PDB file of N, CA and C in Angstrom:
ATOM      1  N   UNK A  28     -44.534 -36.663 -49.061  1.00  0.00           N
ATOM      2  CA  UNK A  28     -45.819 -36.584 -48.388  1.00  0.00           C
ATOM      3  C   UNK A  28     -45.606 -36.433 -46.890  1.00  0.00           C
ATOM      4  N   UNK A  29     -46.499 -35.761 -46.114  1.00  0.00           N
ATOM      5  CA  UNK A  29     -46.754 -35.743 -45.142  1.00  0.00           C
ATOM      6  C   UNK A  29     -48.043 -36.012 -44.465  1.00  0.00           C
ATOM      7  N   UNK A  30     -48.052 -36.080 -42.965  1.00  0.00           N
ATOM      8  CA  UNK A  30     -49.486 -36.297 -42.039  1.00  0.00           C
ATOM      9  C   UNK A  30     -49.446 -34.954 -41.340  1.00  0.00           C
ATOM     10  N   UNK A  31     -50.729 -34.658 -42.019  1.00  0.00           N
ATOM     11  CA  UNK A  31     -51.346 -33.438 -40.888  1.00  0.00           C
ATOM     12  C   UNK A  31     -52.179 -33.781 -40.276  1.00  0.00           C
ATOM     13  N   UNK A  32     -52.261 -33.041 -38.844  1.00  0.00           N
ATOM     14  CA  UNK A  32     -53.243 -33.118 -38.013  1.00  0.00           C
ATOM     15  C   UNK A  32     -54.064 -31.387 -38.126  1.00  0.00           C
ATOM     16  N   UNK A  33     -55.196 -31.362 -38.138  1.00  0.00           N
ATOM     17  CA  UNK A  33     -55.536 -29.845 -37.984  1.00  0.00           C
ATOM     18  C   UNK A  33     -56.323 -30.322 -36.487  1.00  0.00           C
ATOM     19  N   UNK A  34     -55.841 -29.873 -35.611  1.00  0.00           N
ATOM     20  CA  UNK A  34     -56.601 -29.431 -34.203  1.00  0.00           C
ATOM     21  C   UNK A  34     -57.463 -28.419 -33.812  1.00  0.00           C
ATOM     22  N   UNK A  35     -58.429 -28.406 -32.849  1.00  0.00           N
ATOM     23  CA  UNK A  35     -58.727 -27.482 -32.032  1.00  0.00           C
ATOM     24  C   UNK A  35     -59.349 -27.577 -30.686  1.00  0.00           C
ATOM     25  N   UNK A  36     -58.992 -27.041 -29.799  1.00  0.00           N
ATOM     26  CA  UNK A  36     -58.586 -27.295 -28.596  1.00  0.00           C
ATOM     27  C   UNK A  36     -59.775 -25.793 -27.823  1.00  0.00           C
ATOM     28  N   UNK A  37     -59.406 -26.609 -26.387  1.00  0.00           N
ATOM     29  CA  UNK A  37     -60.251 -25.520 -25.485  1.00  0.00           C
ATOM     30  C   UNK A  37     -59.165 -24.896 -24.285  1.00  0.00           C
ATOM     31  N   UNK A  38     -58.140 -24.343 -24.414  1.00  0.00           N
ATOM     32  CA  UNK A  38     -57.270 -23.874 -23.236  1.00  0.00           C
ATOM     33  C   UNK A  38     -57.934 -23.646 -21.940  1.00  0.00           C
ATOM     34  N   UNK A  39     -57.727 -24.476 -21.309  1.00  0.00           N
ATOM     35  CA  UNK A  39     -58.276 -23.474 -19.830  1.00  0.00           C
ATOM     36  C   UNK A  39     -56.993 -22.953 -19.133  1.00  0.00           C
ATOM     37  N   UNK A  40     -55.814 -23.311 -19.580  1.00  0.00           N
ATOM     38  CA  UNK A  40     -54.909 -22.841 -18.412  1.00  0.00           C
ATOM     39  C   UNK A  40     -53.608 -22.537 -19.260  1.00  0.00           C
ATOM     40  N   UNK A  41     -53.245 -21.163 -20.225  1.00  0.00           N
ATOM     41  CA  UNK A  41     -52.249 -20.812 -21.291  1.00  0.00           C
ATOM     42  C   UNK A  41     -50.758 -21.088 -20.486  1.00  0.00           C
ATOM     43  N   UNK A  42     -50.575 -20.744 -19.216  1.00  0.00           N
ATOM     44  CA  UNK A  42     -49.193 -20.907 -18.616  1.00  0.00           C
ATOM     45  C   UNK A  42     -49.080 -22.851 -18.720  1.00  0.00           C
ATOM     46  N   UNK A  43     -49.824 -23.829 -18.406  1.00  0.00           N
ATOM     47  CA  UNK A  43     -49.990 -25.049 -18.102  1.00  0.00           C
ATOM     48  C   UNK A  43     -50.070 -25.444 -19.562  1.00  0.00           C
ATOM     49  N   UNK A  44     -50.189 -24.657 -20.740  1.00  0.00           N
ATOM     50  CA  UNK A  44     -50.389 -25.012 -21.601  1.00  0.00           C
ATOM     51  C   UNK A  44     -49.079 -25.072 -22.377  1.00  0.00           C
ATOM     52  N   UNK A  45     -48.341 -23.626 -22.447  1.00  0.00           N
ATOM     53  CA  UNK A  45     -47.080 -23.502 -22.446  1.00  0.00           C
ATOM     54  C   UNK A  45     -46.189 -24.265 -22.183  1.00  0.00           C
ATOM     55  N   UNK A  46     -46.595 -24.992 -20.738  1.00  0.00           N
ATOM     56  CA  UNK A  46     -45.430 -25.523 -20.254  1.00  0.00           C
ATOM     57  C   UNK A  46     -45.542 -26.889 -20.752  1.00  0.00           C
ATOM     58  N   UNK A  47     -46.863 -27.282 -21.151  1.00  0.00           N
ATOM     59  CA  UNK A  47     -46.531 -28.759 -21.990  1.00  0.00           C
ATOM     60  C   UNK A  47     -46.152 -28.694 -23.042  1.00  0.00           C
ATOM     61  N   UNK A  48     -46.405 -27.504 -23.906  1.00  0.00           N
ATOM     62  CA  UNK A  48     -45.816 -27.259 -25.409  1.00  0.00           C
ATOM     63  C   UNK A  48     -43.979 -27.284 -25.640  1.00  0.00           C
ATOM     64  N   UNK A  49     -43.682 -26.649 -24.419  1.00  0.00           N
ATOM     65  CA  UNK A  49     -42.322 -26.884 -23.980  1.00  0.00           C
ATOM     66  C   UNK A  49     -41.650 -28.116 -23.961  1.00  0.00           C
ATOM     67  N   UNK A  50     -42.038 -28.855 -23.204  1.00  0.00           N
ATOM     68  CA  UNK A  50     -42.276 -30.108 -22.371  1.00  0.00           C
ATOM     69  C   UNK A  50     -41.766 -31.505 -23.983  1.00  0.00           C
ATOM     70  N   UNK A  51     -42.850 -31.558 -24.732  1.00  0.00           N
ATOM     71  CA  UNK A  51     -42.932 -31.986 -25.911  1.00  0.00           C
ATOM     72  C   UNK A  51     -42.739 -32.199 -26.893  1.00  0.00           C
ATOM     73  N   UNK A  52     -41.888 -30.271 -27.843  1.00  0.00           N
ATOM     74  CA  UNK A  52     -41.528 -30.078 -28.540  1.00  0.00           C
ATOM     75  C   UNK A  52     -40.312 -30.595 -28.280  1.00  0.00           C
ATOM     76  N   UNK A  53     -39.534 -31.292 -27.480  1.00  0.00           N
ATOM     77  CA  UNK A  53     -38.042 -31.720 -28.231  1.00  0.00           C
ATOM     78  C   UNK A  53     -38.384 -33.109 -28.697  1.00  0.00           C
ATOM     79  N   UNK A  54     -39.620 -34.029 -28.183  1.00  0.00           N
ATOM     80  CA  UNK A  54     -39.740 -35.265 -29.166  1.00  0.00           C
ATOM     81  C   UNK A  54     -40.456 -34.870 -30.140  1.00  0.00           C
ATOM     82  N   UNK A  55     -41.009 -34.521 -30.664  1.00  0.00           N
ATOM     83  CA  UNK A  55     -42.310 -33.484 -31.572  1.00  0.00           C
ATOM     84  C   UNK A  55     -40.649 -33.240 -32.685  1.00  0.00           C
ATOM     85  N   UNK A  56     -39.737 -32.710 -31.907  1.00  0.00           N
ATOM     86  CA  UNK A  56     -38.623 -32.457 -33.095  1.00  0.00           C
ATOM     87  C   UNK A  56     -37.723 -33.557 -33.752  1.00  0.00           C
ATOM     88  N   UNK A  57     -37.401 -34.388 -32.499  1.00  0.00           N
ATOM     89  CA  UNK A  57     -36.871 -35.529 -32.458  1.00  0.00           C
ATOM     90  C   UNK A  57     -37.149 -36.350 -33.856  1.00  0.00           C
ATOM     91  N   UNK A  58     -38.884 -36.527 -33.423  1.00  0.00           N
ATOM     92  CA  UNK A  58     -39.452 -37.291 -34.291  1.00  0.00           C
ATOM     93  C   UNK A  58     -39.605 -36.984 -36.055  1.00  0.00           C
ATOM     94  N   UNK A  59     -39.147 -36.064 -35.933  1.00  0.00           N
ATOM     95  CA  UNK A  59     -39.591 -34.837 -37.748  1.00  0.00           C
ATOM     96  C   UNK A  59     -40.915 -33.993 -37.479  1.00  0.00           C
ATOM     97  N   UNK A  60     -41.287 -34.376 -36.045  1.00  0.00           N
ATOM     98  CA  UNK A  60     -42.489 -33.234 -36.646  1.00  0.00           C
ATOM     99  C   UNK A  60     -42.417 -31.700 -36.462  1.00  0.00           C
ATOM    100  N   UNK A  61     -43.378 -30.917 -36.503  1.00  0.00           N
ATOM    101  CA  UNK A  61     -43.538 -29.554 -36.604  1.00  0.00           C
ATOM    102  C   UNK A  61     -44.805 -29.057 -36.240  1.00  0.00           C
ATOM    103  N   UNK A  62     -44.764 -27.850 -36.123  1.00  0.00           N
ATOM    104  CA  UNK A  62     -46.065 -27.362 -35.834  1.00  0.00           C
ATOM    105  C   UNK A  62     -46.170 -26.103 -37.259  1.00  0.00           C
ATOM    106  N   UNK A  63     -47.101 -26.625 -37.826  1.00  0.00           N
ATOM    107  CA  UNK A  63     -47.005 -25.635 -39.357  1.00  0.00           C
ATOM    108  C   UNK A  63     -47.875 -24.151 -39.537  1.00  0.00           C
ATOM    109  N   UNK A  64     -48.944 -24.400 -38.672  1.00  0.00           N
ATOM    110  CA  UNK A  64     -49.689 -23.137 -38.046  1.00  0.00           C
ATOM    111  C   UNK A  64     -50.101 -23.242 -36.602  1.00  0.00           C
ATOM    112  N   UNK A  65     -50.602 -22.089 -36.113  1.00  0.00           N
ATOM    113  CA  UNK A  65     -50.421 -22.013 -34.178  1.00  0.00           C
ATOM    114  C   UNK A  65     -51.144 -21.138 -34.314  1.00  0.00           C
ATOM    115  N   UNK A  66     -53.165 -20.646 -33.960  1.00  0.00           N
ATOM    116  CA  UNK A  66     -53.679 -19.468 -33.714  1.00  0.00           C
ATOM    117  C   UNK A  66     -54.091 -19.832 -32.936  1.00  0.00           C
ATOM    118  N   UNK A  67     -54.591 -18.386 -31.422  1.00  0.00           N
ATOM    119  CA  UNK A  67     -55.281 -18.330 -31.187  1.00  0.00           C
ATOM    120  C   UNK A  67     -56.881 -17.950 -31.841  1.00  0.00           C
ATOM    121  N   UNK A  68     -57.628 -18.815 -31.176  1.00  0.00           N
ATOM    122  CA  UNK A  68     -59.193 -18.006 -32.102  1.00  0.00           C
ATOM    123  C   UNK A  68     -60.367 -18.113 -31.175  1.00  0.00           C
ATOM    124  N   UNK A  69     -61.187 -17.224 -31.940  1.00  0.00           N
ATOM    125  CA  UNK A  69     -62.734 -17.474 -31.023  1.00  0.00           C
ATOM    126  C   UNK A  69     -63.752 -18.003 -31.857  1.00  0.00           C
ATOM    127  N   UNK A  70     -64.528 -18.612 -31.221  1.00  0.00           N
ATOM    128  CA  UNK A  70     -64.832 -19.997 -31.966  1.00  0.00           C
ATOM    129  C   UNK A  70     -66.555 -18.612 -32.289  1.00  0.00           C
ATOM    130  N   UNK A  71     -66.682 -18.836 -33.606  1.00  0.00           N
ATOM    131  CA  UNK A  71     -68.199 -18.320 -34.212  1.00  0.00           C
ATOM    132  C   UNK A  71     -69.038 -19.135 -34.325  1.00  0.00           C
ATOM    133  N   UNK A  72     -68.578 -20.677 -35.046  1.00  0.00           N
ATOM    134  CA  UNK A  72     -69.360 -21.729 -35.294  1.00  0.00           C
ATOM    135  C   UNK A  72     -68.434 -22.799 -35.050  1.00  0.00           C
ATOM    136  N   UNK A  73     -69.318 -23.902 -34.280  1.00  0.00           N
ATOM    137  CA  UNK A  73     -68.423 -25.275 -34.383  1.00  0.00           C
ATOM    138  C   UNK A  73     -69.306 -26.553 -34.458  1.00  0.00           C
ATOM    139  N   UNK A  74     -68.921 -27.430 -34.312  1.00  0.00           N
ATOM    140  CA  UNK A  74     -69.727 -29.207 -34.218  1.00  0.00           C
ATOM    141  C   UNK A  74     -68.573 -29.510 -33.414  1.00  0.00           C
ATOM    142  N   UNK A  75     -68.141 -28.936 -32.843  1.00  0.00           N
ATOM    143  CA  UNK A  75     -67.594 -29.877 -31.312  1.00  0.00           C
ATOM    144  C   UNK A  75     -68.536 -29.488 -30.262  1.00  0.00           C
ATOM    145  N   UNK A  76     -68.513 -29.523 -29.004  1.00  0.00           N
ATOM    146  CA  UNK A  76     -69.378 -29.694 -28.168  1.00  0.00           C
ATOM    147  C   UNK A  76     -68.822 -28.760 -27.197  1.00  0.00           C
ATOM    148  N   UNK A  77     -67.354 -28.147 -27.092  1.00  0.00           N
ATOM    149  CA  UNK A  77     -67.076 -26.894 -26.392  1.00  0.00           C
ATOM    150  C   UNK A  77     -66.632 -25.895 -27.582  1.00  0.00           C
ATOM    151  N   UNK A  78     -66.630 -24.950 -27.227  1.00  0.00           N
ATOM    152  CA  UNK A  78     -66.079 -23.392 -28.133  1.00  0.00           C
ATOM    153  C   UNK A  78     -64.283 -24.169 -28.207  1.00  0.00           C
ATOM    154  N   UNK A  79     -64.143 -23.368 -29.119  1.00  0.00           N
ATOM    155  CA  UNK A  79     -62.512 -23.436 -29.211  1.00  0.00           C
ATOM    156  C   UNK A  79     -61.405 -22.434 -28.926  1.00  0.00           C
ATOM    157  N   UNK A  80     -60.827 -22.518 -28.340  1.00  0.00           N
ATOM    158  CA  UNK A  80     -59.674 -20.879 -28.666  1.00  0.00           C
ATOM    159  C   UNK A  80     -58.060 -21.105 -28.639  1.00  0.00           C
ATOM    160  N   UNK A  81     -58.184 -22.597 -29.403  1.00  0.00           N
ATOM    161  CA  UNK A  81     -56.621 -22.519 -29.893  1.00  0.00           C
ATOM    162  C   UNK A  81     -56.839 -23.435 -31.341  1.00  0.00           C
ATOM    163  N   UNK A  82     -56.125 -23.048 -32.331  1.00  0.00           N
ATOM    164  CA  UNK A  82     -56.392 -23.840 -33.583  1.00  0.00           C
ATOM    165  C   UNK A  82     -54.696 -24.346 -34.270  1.00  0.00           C
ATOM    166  N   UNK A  83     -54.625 -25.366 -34.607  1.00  0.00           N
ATOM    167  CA  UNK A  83     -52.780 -25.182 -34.715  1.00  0.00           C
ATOM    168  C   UNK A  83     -52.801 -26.563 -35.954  1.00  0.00           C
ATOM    169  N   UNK A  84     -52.074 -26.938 -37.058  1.00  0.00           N
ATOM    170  CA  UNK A  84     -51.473 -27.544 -38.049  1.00  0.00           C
ATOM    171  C   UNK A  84     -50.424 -28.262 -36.936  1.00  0.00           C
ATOM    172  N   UNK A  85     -50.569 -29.949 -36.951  1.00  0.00           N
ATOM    173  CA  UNK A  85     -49.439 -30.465 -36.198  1.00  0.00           C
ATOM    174  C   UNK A  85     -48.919 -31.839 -37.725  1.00  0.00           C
ATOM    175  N   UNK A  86     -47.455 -31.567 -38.186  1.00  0.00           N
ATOM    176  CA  UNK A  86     -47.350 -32.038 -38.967  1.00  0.00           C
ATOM    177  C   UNK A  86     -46.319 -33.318 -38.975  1.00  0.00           C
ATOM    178  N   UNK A  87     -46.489 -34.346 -39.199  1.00  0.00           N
ATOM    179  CA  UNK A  87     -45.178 -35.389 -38.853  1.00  0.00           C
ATOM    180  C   UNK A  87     -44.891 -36.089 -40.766  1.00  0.00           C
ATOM    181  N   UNK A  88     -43.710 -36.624 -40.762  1.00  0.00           N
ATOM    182  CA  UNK A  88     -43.325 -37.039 -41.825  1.00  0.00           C
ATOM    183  C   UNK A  88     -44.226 -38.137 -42.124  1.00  0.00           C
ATOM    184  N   UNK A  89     -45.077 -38.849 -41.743  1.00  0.00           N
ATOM    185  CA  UNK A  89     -45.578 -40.020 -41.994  1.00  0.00           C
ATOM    186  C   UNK A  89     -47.174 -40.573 -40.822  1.00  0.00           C
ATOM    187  N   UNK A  90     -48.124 -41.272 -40.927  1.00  0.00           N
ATOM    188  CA  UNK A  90     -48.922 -41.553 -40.367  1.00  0.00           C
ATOM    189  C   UNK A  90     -48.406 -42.198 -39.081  1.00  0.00           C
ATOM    190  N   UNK A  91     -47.104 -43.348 -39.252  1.00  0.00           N
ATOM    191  CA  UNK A  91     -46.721 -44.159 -38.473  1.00  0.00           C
ATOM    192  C   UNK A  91     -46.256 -43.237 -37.823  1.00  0.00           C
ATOM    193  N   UNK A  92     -45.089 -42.193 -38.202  1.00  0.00           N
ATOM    194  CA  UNK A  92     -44.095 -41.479 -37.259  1.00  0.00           C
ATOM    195  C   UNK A  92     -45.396 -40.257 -36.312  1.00  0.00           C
ATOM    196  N   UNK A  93     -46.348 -40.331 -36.696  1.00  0.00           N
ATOM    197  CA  UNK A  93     -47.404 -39.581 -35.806  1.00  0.00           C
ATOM    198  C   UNK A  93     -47.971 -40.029 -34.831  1.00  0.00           C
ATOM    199  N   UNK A  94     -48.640 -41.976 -35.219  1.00  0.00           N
ATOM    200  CA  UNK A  94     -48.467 -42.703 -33.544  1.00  0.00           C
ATOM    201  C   UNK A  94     -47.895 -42.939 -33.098  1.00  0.00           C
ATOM    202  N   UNK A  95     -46.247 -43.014 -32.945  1.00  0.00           N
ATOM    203  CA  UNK A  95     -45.373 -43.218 -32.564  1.00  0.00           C
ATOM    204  C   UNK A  95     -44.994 -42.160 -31.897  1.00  0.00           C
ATOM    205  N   UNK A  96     -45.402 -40.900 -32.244  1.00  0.00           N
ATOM    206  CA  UNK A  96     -45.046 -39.600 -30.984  1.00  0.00           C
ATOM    207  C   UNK A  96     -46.403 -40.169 -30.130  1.00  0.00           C
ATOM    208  N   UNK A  97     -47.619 -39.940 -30.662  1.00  0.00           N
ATOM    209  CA  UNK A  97     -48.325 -39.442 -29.086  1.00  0.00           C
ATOM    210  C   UNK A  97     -48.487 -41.046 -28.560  1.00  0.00           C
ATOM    211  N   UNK A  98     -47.570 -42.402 -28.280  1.00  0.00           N
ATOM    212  CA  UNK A  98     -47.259 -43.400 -27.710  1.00  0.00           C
ATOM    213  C   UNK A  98     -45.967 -43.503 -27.045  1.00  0.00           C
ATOM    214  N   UNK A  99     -45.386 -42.203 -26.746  1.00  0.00           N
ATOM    215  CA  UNK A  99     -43.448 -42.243 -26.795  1.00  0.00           C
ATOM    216  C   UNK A  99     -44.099 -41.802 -25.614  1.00  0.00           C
ATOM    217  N   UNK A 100     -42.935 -42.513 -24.431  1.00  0.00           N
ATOM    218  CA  UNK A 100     -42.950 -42.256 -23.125  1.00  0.00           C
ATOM    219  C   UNK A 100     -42.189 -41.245 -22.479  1.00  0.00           C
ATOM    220  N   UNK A 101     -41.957 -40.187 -23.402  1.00  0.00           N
ATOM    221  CA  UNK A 101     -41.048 -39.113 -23.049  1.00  0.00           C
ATOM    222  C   UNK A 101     -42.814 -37.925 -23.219  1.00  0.00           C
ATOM    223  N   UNK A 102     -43.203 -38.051 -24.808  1.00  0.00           N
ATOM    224  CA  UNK A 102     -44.394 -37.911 -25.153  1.00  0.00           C
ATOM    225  C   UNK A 102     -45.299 -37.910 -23.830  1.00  0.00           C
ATOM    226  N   UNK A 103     -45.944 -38.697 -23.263  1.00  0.00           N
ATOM    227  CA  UNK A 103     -47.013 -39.489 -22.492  1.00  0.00           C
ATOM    228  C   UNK A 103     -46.385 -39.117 -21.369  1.00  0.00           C
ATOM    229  N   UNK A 104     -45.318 -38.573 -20.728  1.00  0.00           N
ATOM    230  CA  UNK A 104     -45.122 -37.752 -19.699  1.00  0.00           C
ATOM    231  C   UNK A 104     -45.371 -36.399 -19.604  1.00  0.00           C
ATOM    232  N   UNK A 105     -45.022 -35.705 -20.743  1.00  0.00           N
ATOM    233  CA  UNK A 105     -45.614 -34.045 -20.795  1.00  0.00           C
ATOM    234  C   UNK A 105     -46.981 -34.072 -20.731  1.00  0.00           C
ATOM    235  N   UNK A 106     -47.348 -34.981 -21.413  1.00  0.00           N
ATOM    236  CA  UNK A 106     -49.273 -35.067 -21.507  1.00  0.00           C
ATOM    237  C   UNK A 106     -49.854 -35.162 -20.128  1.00  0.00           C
ATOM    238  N   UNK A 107     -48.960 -36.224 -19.107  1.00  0.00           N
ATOM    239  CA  UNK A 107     -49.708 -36.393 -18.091  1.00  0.00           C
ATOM    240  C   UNK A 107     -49.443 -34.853 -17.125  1.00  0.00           C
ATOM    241  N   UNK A 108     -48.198 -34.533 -16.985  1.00  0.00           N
ATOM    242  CA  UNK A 108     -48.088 -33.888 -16.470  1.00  0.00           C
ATOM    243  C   UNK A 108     -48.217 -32.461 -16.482  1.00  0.00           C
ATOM    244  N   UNK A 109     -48.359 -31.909 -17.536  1.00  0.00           N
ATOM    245  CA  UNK A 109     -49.453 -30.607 -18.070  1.00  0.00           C
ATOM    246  C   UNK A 109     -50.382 -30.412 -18.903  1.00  0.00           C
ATOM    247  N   UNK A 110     -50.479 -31.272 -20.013  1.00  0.00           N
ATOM    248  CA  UNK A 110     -51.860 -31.159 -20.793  1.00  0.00           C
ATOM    249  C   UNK A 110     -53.244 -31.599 -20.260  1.00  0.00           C
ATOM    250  N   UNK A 111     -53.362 -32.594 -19.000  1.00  0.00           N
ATOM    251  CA  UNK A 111     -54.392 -33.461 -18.986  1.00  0.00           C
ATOM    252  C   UNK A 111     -55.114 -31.777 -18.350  1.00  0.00           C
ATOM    253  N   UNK A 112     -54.172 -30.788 -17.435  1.00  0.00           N
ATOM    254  CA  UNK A 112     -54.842 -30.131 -16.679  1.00  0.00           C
ATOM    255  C   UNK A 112     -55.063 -28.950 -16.868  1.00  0.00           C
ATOM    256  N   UNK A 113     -54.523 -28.531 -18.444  1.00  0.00           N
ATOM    257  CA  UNK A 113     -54.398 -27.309 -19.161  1.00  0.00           C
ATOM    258  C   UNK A 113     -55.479 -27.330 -19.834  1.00  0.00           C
ATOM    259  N   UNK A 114     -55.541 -28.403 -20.916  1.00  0.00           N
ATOM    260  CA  UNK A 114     -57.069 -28.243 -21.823  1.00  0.00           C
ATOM    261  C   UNK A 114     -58.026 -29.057 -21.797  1.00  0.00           C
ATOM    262  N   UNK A 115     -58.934 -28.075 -21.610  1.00  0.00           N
ATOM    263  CA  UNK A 115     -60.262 -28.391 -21.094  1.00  0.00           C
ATOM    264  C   UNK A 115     -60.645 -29.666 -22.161  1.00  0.00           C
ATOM    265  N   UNK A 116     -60.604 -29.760 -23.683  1.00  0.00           N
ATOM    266  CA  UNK A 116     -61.306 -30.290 -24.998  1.00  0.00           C
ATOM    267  C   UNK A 116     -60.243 -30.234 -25.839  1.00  0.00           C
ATOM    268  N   UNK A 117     -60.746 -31.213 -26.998  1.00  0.00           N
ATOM    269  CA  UNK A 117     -59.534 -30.963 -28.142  1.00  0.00           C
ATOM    270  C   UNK A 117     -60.967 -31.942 -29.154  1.00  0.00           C
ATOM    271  N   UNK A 118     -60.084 -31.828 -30.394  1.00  0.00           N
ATOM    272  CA  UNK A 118     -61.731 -31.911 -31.351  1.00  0.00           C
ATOM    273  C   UNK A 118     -60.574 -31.744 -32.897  1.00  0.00           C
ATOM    274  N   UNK A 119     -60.071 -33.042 -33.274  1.00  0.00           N
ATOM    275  CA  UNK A 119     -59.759 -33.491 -34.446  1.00  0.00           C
ATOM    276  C   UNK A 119     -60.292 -32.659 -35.549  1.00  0.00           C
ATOM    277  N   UNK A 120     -60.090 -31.841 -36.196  1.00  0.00           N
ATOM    278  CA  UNK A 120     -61.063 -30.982 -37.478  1.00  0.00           C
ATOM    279  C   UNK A 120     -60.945 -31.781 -38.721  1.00  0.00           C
ATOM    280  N   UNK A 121     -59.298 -32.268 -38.741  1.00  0.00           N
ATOM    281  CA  UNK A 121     -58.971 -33.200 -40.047  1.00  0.00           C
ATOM    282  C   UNK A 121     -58.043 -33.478 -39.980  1.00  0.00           C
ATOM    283  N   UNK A 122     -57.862 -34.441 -40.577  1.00  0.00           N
ATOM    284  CA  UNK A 122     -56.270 -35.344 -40.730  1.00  0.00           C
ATOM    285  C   UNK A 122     -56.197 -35.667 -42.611  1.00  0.00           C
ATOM    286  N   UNK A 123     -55.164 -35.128 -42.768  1.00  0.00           N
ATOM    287  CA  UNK A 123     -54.827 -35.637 -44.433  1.00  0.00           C
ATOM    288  C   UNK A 123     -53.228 -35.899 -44.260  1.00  0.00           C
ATOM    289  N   UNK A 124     -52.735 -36.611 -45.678  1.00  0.00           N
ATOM    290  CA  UNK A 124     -51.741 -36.839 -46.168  1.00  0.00           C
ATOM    291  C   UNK A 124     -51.644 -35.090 -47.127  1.00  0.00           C
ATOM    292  N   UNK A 125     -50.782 -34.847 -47.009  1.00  0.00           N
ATOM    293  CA  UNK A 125     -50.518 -33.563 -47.783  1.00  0.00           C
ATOM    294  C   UNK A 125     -48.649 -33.741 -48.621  1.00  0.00           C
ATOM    295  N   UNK A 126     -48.755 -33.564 -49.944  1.00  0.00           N
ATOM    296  CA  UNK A 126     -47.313 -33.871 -50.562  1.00  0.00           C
ATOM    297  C   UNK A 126     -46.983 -32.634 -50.743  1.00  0.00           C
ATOM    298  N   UNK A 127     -45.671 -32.369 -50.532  1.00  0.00           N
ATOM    299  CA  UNK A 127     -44.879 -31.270 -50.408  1.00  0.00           C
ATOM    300  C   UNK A 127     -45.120 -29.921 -51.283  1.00  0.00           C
TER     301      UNK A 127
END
């Protein structure tokens, strides 16, 4: 089994965005996780409260090993230092356990 996250997000700034995706992915790997899908999109319909135009599958081995990334102080440094100022919104779509 695994924990998915399905996201969607509001980019305001793709270079600032990049550079936290950078930034991240070696604890994101560290930890077992993955990123299982990555689109850009344009939002037709939503129930979040901004449009969306990034949609992405973020997957970790376990619920625990998923708070344990976005609480890791390697984590919580890329965030401060390029995500807070890259995306505008972000908007949970779903979270499941999914078995292999």
């Amino acid at each position: 089994m695994s924990y998915e996250m399905l996201m969607g997000m509001q980019i305001a700034d793709e270079d600032g965005y990049a550079a936290y995706r950078r930034a991240m992915r070696p604890v994101l790997e560290r930890m077992g996780g993955t990123f299982r899908h990555d689109f850009h999109a344009e939002t037709i319909e939503t129930e979040a409260e901004t449009p969306i135009n990034r949609v992405f599958v973020i997957a970790f081995p376990d619920r625990a090993t998923a708070e344990a990334f976005f609480t890791d102080p390697d984590y919580l440094t890329a965030k401060e230092t390029h995500f807070e100022r890259s995306v505008a919104a972000t908007a949970m779509l779903a979270d499941y356990e999914r078995s292999a």
